[in-house]
């Protein structure tokens, strides 16, 4: 059975964490490693995580929970810690407030991987946006292409970070670039896909909604800084002329949507 590592990054996340913990607990897939990487929270985050760990240990569902809590240098530094700790065949980042779309999401992802001719580098899917109570708001505007490649992100982050399951051996070769505070996930996904292309590994579309993403994430809260970083990410991967052309289109598209 394929082992899947779920990494949850937390910092003072007690208000939204329980929903994420419940979502992982309810997954029917039995071989799950849940790494909770906390940045030395000052609220009840770690206490919630420890109660969840005890509950999971007693559930007999084949899940293991590992908690670390120490100061870090931001969310992507914490994600790199999770990458280094991970032992699963695949890794997915599901942060505080975000949830799996269904109880069998991980089981279905594992089945897709196990029935492929060769273990794919990435399995990806669609995302719903939810509010602070976990209620559906809308389908994510950028939807996954039928055939994903590293070039797909020229038109934006076509796959949400929480809907991007990366094979661990590929993912661990491409740690998050800490020069980016808000958009290292975009850069990381592109580099994972570049590594997959170099190794001639598949990227498989699950054709399912696999993640429910909390609307007010860090990138949303720091929108302008995130856009500046994303411009630099695209420039580095796709070149300045392509990046300028695509951003001109983004401005036109935004104007059309405002009408």
XYZ file of C-alpha atoms in Angstrom:
259
model
C 0.000 0.000 0.000
C 1.244 3.453 -0.906
C 2.151 5.713 1.983
C 1.109 9.357 1.747
C 2.684 12.095 3.848
C 0.441 15.029 4.717
C 2.337 18.096 5.947
C 0.440 20.727 7.932
C 2.220 23.998 8.717
C 0.889 25.906 11.720
C 1.500 29.089 13.656
C -1.124 30.377 16.103
C -3.706 28.472 14.075
C -5.957 27.172 16.844
C -9.070 28.846 15.381
C -8.898 26.919 12.088
C -6.726 23.871 12.767
C -9.342 21.436 14.092
C -11.142 21.194 10.762
C -7.899 20.187 9.067
C -7.083 17.609 11.743
C -10.579 16.111 11.461
C -10.235 15.929 7.691
C -7.004 13.923 7.928
C -8.406 11.701 10.680
C -11.432 10.855 8.531
C -9.391 9.730 5.518
C -10.145 6.103 4.693
C -6.650 5.476 3.314
C -4.785 3.551 6.000
C -1.135 4.389 5.392
C -0.932 8.097 6.211
C 1.926 9.981 7.833
C 0.757 13.345 9.171
C 3.565 15.789 9.955
C 2.470 18.858 11.900
C 5.244 21.447 11.680
C 4.547 24.276 14.104
C 6.442 27.541 14.394
C 6.371 27.745 18.220
C 2.748 28.867 18.484
C 1.686 30.903 21.497
C -1.993 29.890 21.407
C -3.582 26.423 21.779
C -2.337 25.084 18.431
C 0.132 22.569 19.863
C -2.308 21.422 22.537
C -4.916 20.743 19.829
C -2.328 18.870 17.784
C -1.306 16.706 20.753
C -4.918 15.804 21.556
C -5.388 14.875 17.916
C -2.196 12.779 18.015
C -3.514 10.809 21.007
C -6.875 10.336 19.326
C -5.228 9.156 16.107
C -2.944 6.733 17.952
C -5.989 5.147 19.559
C -8.077 4.987 16.400
C -6.210 2.068 14.818
C -6.599 3.601 11.360
C -3.007 3.131 10.241
C -2.216 6.837 10.555
C 0.890 8.143 12.294
C 1.158 11.700 13.615
C 4.456 13.503 14.258
C 4.497 16.973 15.832
C 7.402 19.400 15.916
C 7.171 22.887 17.404
C 10.080 25.303 17.188
C 10.806 28.767 15.768
C 11.274 28.921 12.016
C 12.036 31.458 9.327
C 8.565 31.534 7.798
C 6.121 29.169 6.176
C 8.455 27.892 3.456
C 11.242 27.180 5.920
C 8.674 25.084 7.809
C 7.664 23.365 4.572
C 11.292 22.454 3.938
C 11.380 20.884 7.396
C 8.336 18.835 6.437
C 9.971 17.807 3.166
C 13.058 16.577 4.989
C 11.021 14.622 7.559
C 8.646 12.986 5.083
C 8.895 9.212 4.552
C 5.804 8.607 2.401
C 5.766 7.694 -1.278
C 3.900 10.954 -1.972
C 3.684 14.254 -0.164
C 0.934 16.873 -0.048
C 0.770 20.110 1.925
C -2.533 20.672 3.722
C -2.243 23.723 5.924
C -4.351 24.831 8.863
C -7.855 25.648 7.645
C -7.559 23.597 4.448
C -9.188 20.177 4.093
C -9.478 17.209 1.788
C -12.606 17.374 -0.323
C -13.878 13.892 0.582
C -13.154 11.153 3.108
C -11.690 8.930 0.379
C -9.537 11.576 -1.361
C -6.221 10.018 -0.309
C -7.467 6.511 -1.125
C -8.401 7.620 -4.638
C -5.059 9.376 -5.161
C -3.210 6.242 -4.011
C -5.276 4.080 -6.357
C -4.411 6.307 -9.315
C -0.711 6.007 -8.510
C -0.813 2.255 -7.957
C -2.620 1.542 -11.236
C -0.275 3.666 -13.373
C 2.395 1.945 -15.450
C 5.023 3.808 -13.440
C 4.578 5.844 -10.281
C 3.833 9.359 -11.581
C 5.849 12.347 -10.443
C 2.666 14.294 -9.688
C -1.051 13.634 -9.298
C -3.171 16.780 -9.358
C -6.790 17.841 -9.133
C -9.227 20.697 -8.760
C -9.964 22.917 -5.738
C -12.994 24.477 -4.091
C -12.659 27.712 -2.129
C -14.323 27.693 1.308
C -14.944 30.272 4.025
C -13.747 30.255 7.632
C -16.520 27.819 8.559
C -15.626 25.400 5.781
C -18.636 26.364 3.644
C -18.308 26.203 -0.138
C -17.907 29.613 -1.790
C -16.881 28.927 -5.377
C -14.738 26.750 -7.588
C -11.198 28.025 -7.942
C -11.029 30.261 -11.028
C -7.824 28.750 -12.389
C -8.676 25.147 -13.203
C -6.233 22.325 -13.924
C -5.418 21.681 -17.583
C -6.114 18.242 -18.996
C -2.385 17.784 -19.566
C -0.217 19.573 -17.037
C 3.408 20.488 -17.662
C 5.830 22.972 -16.145
C 4.901 25.375 -18.953
C 1.258 25.374 -17.840
C 1.957 27.886 -15.063
C 2.781 30.604 -17.606
C -0.921 31.496 -17.454
C -1.020 31.402 -13.646
C -0.881 28.743 -10.944
C -3.202 26.307 -12.691
C -3.109 23.796 -9.828
C -3.508 24.814 -6.196
C -0.618 23.837 -3.940
C -2.980 21.735 -1.776
C -4.134 19.811 -4.869
C -0.598 18.903 -5.982
C 0.633 15.463 -4.844
C 4.338 15.095 -5.516
C 6.369 11.898 -5.454
C 8.642 12.255 -2.453
C 11.937 11.414 -4.175
C 11.240 14.118 -6.769
C 9.953 16.642 -4.233
C 12.899 16.307 -1.873
C 15.316 17.206 -4.680
C 13.614 20.595 -5.017
C 13.312 22.340 -1.632
C 11.409 25.611 -1.383
C 13.397 28.705 -2.353
C 13.477 30.873 0.770
C 14.112 34.081 -1.146
C 10.339 34.088 -1.713
C 8.074 34.863 1.256
C 4.694 34.396 -0.432
C 5.190 32.597 -3.763
C 7.772 29.887 -3.168
C 4.988 27.321 -3.655
C 4.522 28.446 -7.286
C 8.263 28.165 -7.927
C 8.401 24.780 -6.159
C 5.599 23.272 -8.242
C 7.267 24.439 -11.461
C 10.619 22.987 -10.423
C 9.026 19.675 -9.401
C 7.401 19.487 -12.843
C 10.699 20.364 -14.548
C 12.364 17.536 -12.643
C 9.552 15.222 -13.775
C 10.059 16.260 -17.415
C 13.786 15.617 -17.137
C 13.109 12.117 -15.790
C 10.254 11.567 -18.297
C 7.752 10.900 -15.500
C 3.999 11.328 -15.843
C 1.818 14.060 -14.357
C -1.649 12.545 -13.859
C -4.917 14.469 -13.739
C -7.245 12.966 -11.133
C -10.270 14.691 -12.747
C -11.627 15.296 -9.244
C -11.923 18.052 -6.674
C -9.313 17.011 -4.134
C -8.915 20.066 -1.868
C -11.038 22.665 -0.090
C -8.904 25.774 0.302
C -9.481 28.418 2.974
C -10.036 31.746 1.186
C -8.005 34.017 3.453
C -4.552 32.474 3.141
C -1.211 34.266 3.569
C -0.953 34.980 -0.159
C -4.414 36.585 -0.176
C -3.498 38.761 2.799
C -0.273 39.951 1.098
C -1.609 40.167 -2.435
C 0.689 42.840 -3.888
C 3.901 41.365 -2.496
C 2.799 37.973 -3.777
C 2.194 39.372 -7.282
C 5.663 40.931 -7.351
C 7.210 37.627 -6.356
C 5.154 35.695 -8.901
C 6.385 38.030 -11.642
C 9.963 37.202 -10.649
C 9.197 33.459 -10.532
C 7.701 33.570 -14.026
C 10.547 35.694 -15.366
C 13.102 33.187 -14.097
C 11.308 30.166 -15.554
C 9.742 31.549 -18.740
C 11.840 34.608 -19.646
C 11.025 38.321 -19.491
C 9.215 38.721 -22.866
C 6.774 35.881 -22.151
C 6.211 37.121 -18.614
C 5.462 40.680 -19.780
C 3.021 39.412 -22.417
C 1.228 37.164 -19.955
C 0.929 39.931 -17.353
C -0.536 42.247 -19.991
C -3.153 39.557 -20.595
C -3.765 39.214 -16.838
C -4.600 42.948 -16.679
C -6.991 42.677 -19.640
C -8.616 39.575 -18.150
C -9.105 41.272 -14.783
C -10.728 44.265 -16.507
C -13.112 41.959 -18.392
C -14.131 40.190 -15.168
C -14.855 43.523 -13.453
C -17.437 44.520 -16.104
